[in-house]
mmCIF file of C-alpha atoms in Angstrom:
data_model
loop_
_atom_site.group_PDB
_atom_site.id
_atom_site.type_symbol
_atom_site.label_atom_id
_atom_site.label_comp_id
_atom_site.label_asym_id
_atom_site.label_seq_id
_atom_site.Cartn_x
_atom_site.Cartn_y
_atom_site.Cartn_z
ATOM 1 C CA ALA A 30 111.874 114.934 95.511
ATOM 2 C CA PHE A 31 108.671 116.822 94.624
ATOM 3 C CA LYS A 32 106.286 115.127 97.045
ATOM 4 C CA SER A 33 103.365 117.337 98.076
ATOM 5 C CA CYS A 34 104.275 120.187 95.721
ATOM 6 C CA THR A 35 100.567 120.853 95.406
ATOM 7 C CA PHE A 36 100.892 123.673 92.855
ATOM 8 C CA LEU A 37 103.368 121.916 90.527
ATOM 9 C CA SER A 38 101.521 121.648 87.213
ATOM 10 C CA ASP A 39 104.185 120.908 84.611
ATOM 11 C CA ILE A 40 107.530 119.185 84.642
ATOM 12 C CA THR A 41 110.153 118.523 81.989
ATOM 13 C CA PHE A 42 112.216 115.421 82.571
ATOM 14 C CA SER A 43 115.840 114.947 81.546
ATOM 15 C CA GLU A 44 116.374 112.142 79.030
ATOM 16 C CA ASN A 45 119.030 110.783 81.435
ATOM 17 C CA ILE A 46 116.444 109.687 83.991
ATOM 18 C CA LYS A 47 116.027 105.912 84.168
ATOM 19 C CA GLU A 48 113.847 105.567 87.279
ATOM 20 C CA ILE A 49 111.086 107.493 89.021
ATOM 21 C CA GLN A 50 111.757 106.948 92.715
ATOM 22 C CA TYR A 51 109.451 106.099 95.623
ATOM 23 C CA SER A 52 106.761 108.730 96.179
ATOM 24 C CA ALA A 53 108.659 111.232 93.989
ATOM 25 C CA PHE A 54 105.519 113.091 92.849
ATOM 26 C CA SER A 55 102.936 111.904 95.404
ATOM 27 C CA ASP A 56 100.278 114.469 96.229
ATOM 28 C CA CYS A 57 101.226 116.822 93.373
ATOM 29 C CA LEU A 58 97.553 117.643 92.964
ATOM 30 C CA CYS A 59 97.946 120.027 90.002
ATOM 31 C CA LEU A 60 100.393 117.959 87.948
ATOM 32 C CA ASN A 61 98.486 117.411 84.708
ATOM 33 C CA ASN A 62 100.359 116.177 81.620
ATOM 34 C CA VAL A 63 103.048 113.613 82.369
ATOM 35 C CA VAL A 64 105.222 112.422 79.501
ATOM 36 C CA LEU A 65 108.006 110.246 80.844
ATOM 37 C CA PRO A 66 111.337 110.244 78.989
ATOM 38 C CA SER A 67 112.186 107.319 76.744
ATOM 39 C CA ASN A 68 114.942 105.954 79.026
ATOM 40 C CA VAL A 69 112.710 105.364 82.072
ATOM 41 C CA THR A 70 112.564 101.632 82.789
ATOM 42 C CA TYR A 71 111.161 101.638 86.339
ATOM 43 C CA ILE A 72 108.447 103.541 88.204
ATOM 44 C CA SER A 73 108.621 102.958 91.959
ATOM 45 C CA SER A 74 105.824 102.528 94.494
ATOM 46 C CA TRP A 75 103.588 105.527 95.129
ATOM 47 C CA ALA A 76 105.563 107.575 92.545
ATOM 48 C CA PHE A 77 102.525 109.507 91.279
ATOM 49 C CA ASN A 78 100.053 108.599 94.029
ATOM 50 C CA ASN A 79 97.203 111.070 94.414
ATOM 51 C CA CYS A 80 98.125 113.226 91.414
ATOM 52 C CA SER A 81 94.436 113.951 91.049
ATOM 53 C CA GLY A 82 94.945 116.593 88.339
ATOM 54 C CA MET A 83 96.798 114.247 85.959
ATOM 55 C CA THR A 84 94.795 114.048 82.737
ATOM 56 C CA LYS A 85 97.482 112.619 80.442
ATOM 57 C CA LEU A 86 100.116 109.961 81.052
ATOM 58 C CA VAL A 87 102.533 108.741 78.388
ATOM 59 C CA LEU A 88 104.568 105.724 79.441
ATOM 60 C CA PRO A 89 107.849 105.129 77.561
ATOM 61 C CA GLU A 90 108.460 102.154 75.278
ATOM 62 C CA GLN A 91 111.473 101.085 77.413
ATOM 63 C CA LEU A 92 109.466 100.772 80.632
ATOM 64 C CA ASN A 93 109.851 97.367 82.339
ATOM 65 C CA LYS A 94 108.215 97.727 85.755
ATOM 66 C CA ILE A 95 105.452 99.767 87.362
ATOM 67 C CA ASP A 96 105.523 99.167 91.113
ATOM 68 C CA GLU A 97 102.622 98.932 93.568
ATOM 69 C CA TYR A 98 100.282 101.900 93.906
ATOM 70 C CA ALA A 99 102.436 103.927 91.480
ATOM 71 C CA PHE A 100 99.393 105.764 90.078
ATOM 72 C CA LEU A 101 96.851 105.205 92.854
ATOM 73 C CA ASN A 102 94.076 107.779 92.929
ATOM 74 C CA CYS A 103 94.992 109.642 89.730
ATOM 75 C CA THR A 104 91.327 110.491 89.396
ATOM 76 C CA SER A 105 91.490 112.716 86.290
ATOM 77 C CA LEU A 106 93.422 110.302 84.070
ATOM 78 C CA ARG A 107 91.155 109.471 81.094
ATOM 79 C CA GLU A 108 93.053 107.094 78.790
ATOM 80 C CA LEU A 109 96.014 104.821 79.398
ATOM 81 C CA THR A 110 98.244 102.696 77.182
ATOM 82 C CA ILE A 111 100.605 100.256 78.837
ATOM 83 C CA PRO A 112 103.497 99.593 76.429
ATOM 84 C CA SER A 113 104.549 96.120 75.320
ATOM 85 C CA SER A 114 107.876 96.374 77.175
ATOM 86 C CA VAL A 115 106.220 96.239 80.617
ATOM 87 C CA ARG A 116 106.952 92.901 82.293
ATOM 88 C CA GLU A 117 105.708 93.640 85.801
ATOM 89 C CA ILE A 118 102.866 95.727 87.164
ATOM 90 C CA GLY A 119 102.562 95.971 90.939
ATOM 91 C CA TYR A 120 99.570 95.439 93.213
ATOM 92 C CA GLY A 121 96.990 98.213 92.872
ATOM 93 C CA ALA A 122 99.177 100.200 90.448
ATOM 94 C CA PHE A 123 96.215 102.038 88.867
ATOM 95 C CA SER A 124 93.595 101.559 91.599
ATOM 96 C CA GLN A 125 91.040 104.291 92.116
ATOM 97 C CA CYS A 126 91.754 106.010 88.800
ATOM 98 C CA CYS A 127 88.042 106.704 88.644
ATOM 99 C CA GLY A 128 88.258 109.023 85.604
ATOM 100 C CA LEU A 129 89.819 106.312 83.433
ATOM 101 C CA THR A 130 87.526 105.422 80.515
ATOM 102 C CA LYS A 131 89.841 103.531 78.147
ATOM 103 C CA LEU A 132 92.683 101.105 78.831
ATOM 104 C CA VAL A 133 94.935 99.639 76.135
ATOM 105 C CA ILE A 134 97.438 96.981 77.160
ATOM 106 C CA GLU A 135 99.857 96.287 74.316
ATOM 107 C CA ASP A 136 100.966 92.832 73.185
ATOM 108 C CA GLY A 137 103.920 91.632 75.235
ATOM 109 C CA VAL A 138 102.431 92.424 78.652
ATOM 110 C CA LEU A 139 101.888 89.141 80.513
ATOM 111 C CA GLN A 140 99.842 90.008 83.585
ATOM 112 C CA ILE A 141 97.396 92.380 85.208
ATOM 113 C CA PRO A 142 98.085 92.428 88.939
ATOM 114 C CA GLN A 143 95.788 91.924 91.880
ATOM 115 C CA ARG A 144 93.593 95.013 92.184
ATOM 116 C CA GLY A 145 95.509 96.577 89.288
ATOM 117 C CA PHE A 146 92.474 98.591 88.139
ATOM 118 C CA TYR A 147 90.375 98.335 91.274
ATOM 119 C CA HIS A 148 87.640 100.933 91.617
ATOM 120 C CA CYS A 149 88.078 102.474 88.163
ATOM 121 C CA GLU A 150 84.322 102.920 88.013
ATOM 122 C CA ASN A 151 84.243 104.873 84.729
ATOM 123 C CA LEU A 152 86.391 102.386 82.826
ATOM 124 C CA ARG A 153 84.354 101.483 79.767
ATOM 125 C CA ASP A 154 86.698 100.034 77.122
ATOM 126 C CA VAL A 155 89.588 97.615 77.662
ATOM 127 C CA VAL A 156 91.952 96.238 75.019
ATOM 128 C CA LEU A 157 93.812 93.086 76.124
ATOM 129 C CA PRO A 158 96.726 91.493 74.250
ATOM 130 C CA LYS A 159 96.920 87.830 73.356
ATOM 131 C CA SER A 160 100.203 87.701 75.329
ATOM 132 C CA LEU A 161 98.258 88.159 78.577
ATOM 133 C CA THR A 162 98.372 85.026 80.747
ATOM 134 C CA THR A 163 97.182 86.223 84.153
ATOM 135 C CA ILE A 164 94.534 88.518 85.529
ATOM 136 C CA GLY A 165 95.056 88.956 89.259
ATOM 137 C CA TYR A 166 92.431 88.656 91.966
ATOM 138 C CA GLU A 167 90.001 91.593 91.949
ATOM 139 C CA ALA A 168 91.960 93.212 89.103
ATOM 140 C CA PHE A 169 88.831 95.025 87.901
ATOM 141 C CA ARG A 170 86.724 94.900 91.076
ATOM 142 C CA ALA A 171 84.367 97.877 91.467
ATOM 143 C CA SER A 172 85.022 98.776 87.812
ATOM 144 C CA ASP A 173 81.447 97.953 86.966
ATOM 145 C CA ASN A 174 80.958 100.073 83.843
ATOM 146 C CA ILE A 175 83.172 98.066 81.489
ATOM 147 C CA LYS A 176 81.162 97.722 78.300
ATOM 148 C CA HIS A 177 83.709 96.116 75.984
ATOM 149 C CA ILE A 178 86.837 94.027 76.225
ATOM 150 C CA LEU A 179 88.702 93.642 72.946
ATOM 151 C CA TYR A 180 90.910 90.571 73.167
ATOM 152 C CA LYS A 181 93.541 90.167 70.441
ATOM 153 C CA GLY A 182 93.693 86.364 70.655
ATOM 154 C CA THR A 183 91.444 83.518 69.575
ATOM 155 C CA ASN A 184 88.633 81.871 71.500
ATOM 156 C CA ASP A 185 90.918 78.925 72.367
ATOM 157 C CA GLU A 186 93.618 81.285 73.652
ATOM 158 C CA TRP A 187 91.031 83.131 75.717
ATOM 159 C CA LEU A 188 89.667 79.943 77.259
ATOM 160 C CA SER A 189 93.077 78.402 77.955
ATOM 161 C CA SER A 190 94.513 81.450 79.678
ATOM 162 C CA ILE A 191 92.567 84.374 81.049
ATOM 163 C CA GLY A 192 88.988 83.619 79.998
ATOM 164 C CA SER A 193 88.726 80.828 82.512
ATOM 165 C CA SER A 194 89.755 83.208 85.277
ATOM 166 C CA SER A 195 87.057 83.936 87.814
ATOM 167 C CA ASN A 196 88.864 87.220 88.450
ATOM 168 C CA LEU A 197 86.953 88.853 85.595
ATOM 169 C CA SER A 198 83.658 88.164 87.354
ATOM 170 C CA TYR A 199 84.292 91.137 89.610
ATOM 171 C CA ALA A 200 83.868 93.420 86.609
ATOM 172 C CA SER A 201 80.274 92.284 85.963
ATOM 173 C CA LEU A 202 81.106 91.108 82.439
ATOM 174 C CA THR A 203 79.026 88.915 80.178
ATOM 175 C CA ALA A 204 79.944 87.127 76.934
ATOM 176 C CA GLU A 205 78.468 90.034 74.964
ATOM 177 C CA ASN A 206 81.114 92.349 76.432
ATOM 178 C CA ILE A 207 84.078 90.302 75.198
ATOM 179 C CA HIS A 208 85.181 90.558 71.565
ATOM 180 C CA LEU A 209 87.682 87.901 70.447
ATOM 181 C CA ASN A 210 90.166 88.103 67.539
ATOM 182 C CA ALA A 211 89.963 91.873 67.776
ATOM 183 C CA THR A 212 92.040 94.052 65.477
ATOM 184 C CA GLY A 213 92.825 97.663 66.275
ATOM 185 C CA ASN A 214 92.149 99.448 69.540
ATOM 186 C CA GLU A 215 88.918 101.245 68.765
ATOM 187 C CA ILE A 216 85.380 100.246 69.658
ATOM 188 C CA GLN A 217 82.624 101.241 67.291
ATOM 189 C CA TYR A 218 79.439 102.426 68.949
ATOM 190 C CA LEU A 219 76.215 102.357 66.952
#
């Protein structure tokens, strides 16, 4: 639809849109603020791939699925909240979003896919819901600057589900980085 419209900077979506199709906005290098309409339930593969100018992304509360590589290489994206309605995130969906510093995954989301946040080297703060049951292989590989993970569940929930996953080892985390029974989404720096 708008693939490779390199000078497209703003777009207003109709509220009637329910899906963002395959590669619809790929290589729209100047597209910056993306606020998807509330009725969007599906974002297809490569939909916003290489939108390197995207600084803001607002995902709708009705969203169910984000397909593989949907936001690959959105290098200017700084903060991201994945709404609780999301039931499936595809392989590498947010890989190489190297400008990303904060990730909030709301309660209700069950999994982080393989290489979901691969090579997000500036990612510093991650908020994980207690609903999370799976962290895919290399989900945070080459995202070596994570300083804090706020986990909304208890120590037992952490250990019985995702804490035992060796897939977090790729993020160079230690016990000091993981905060259990967290409330809120903000990290206090002293």
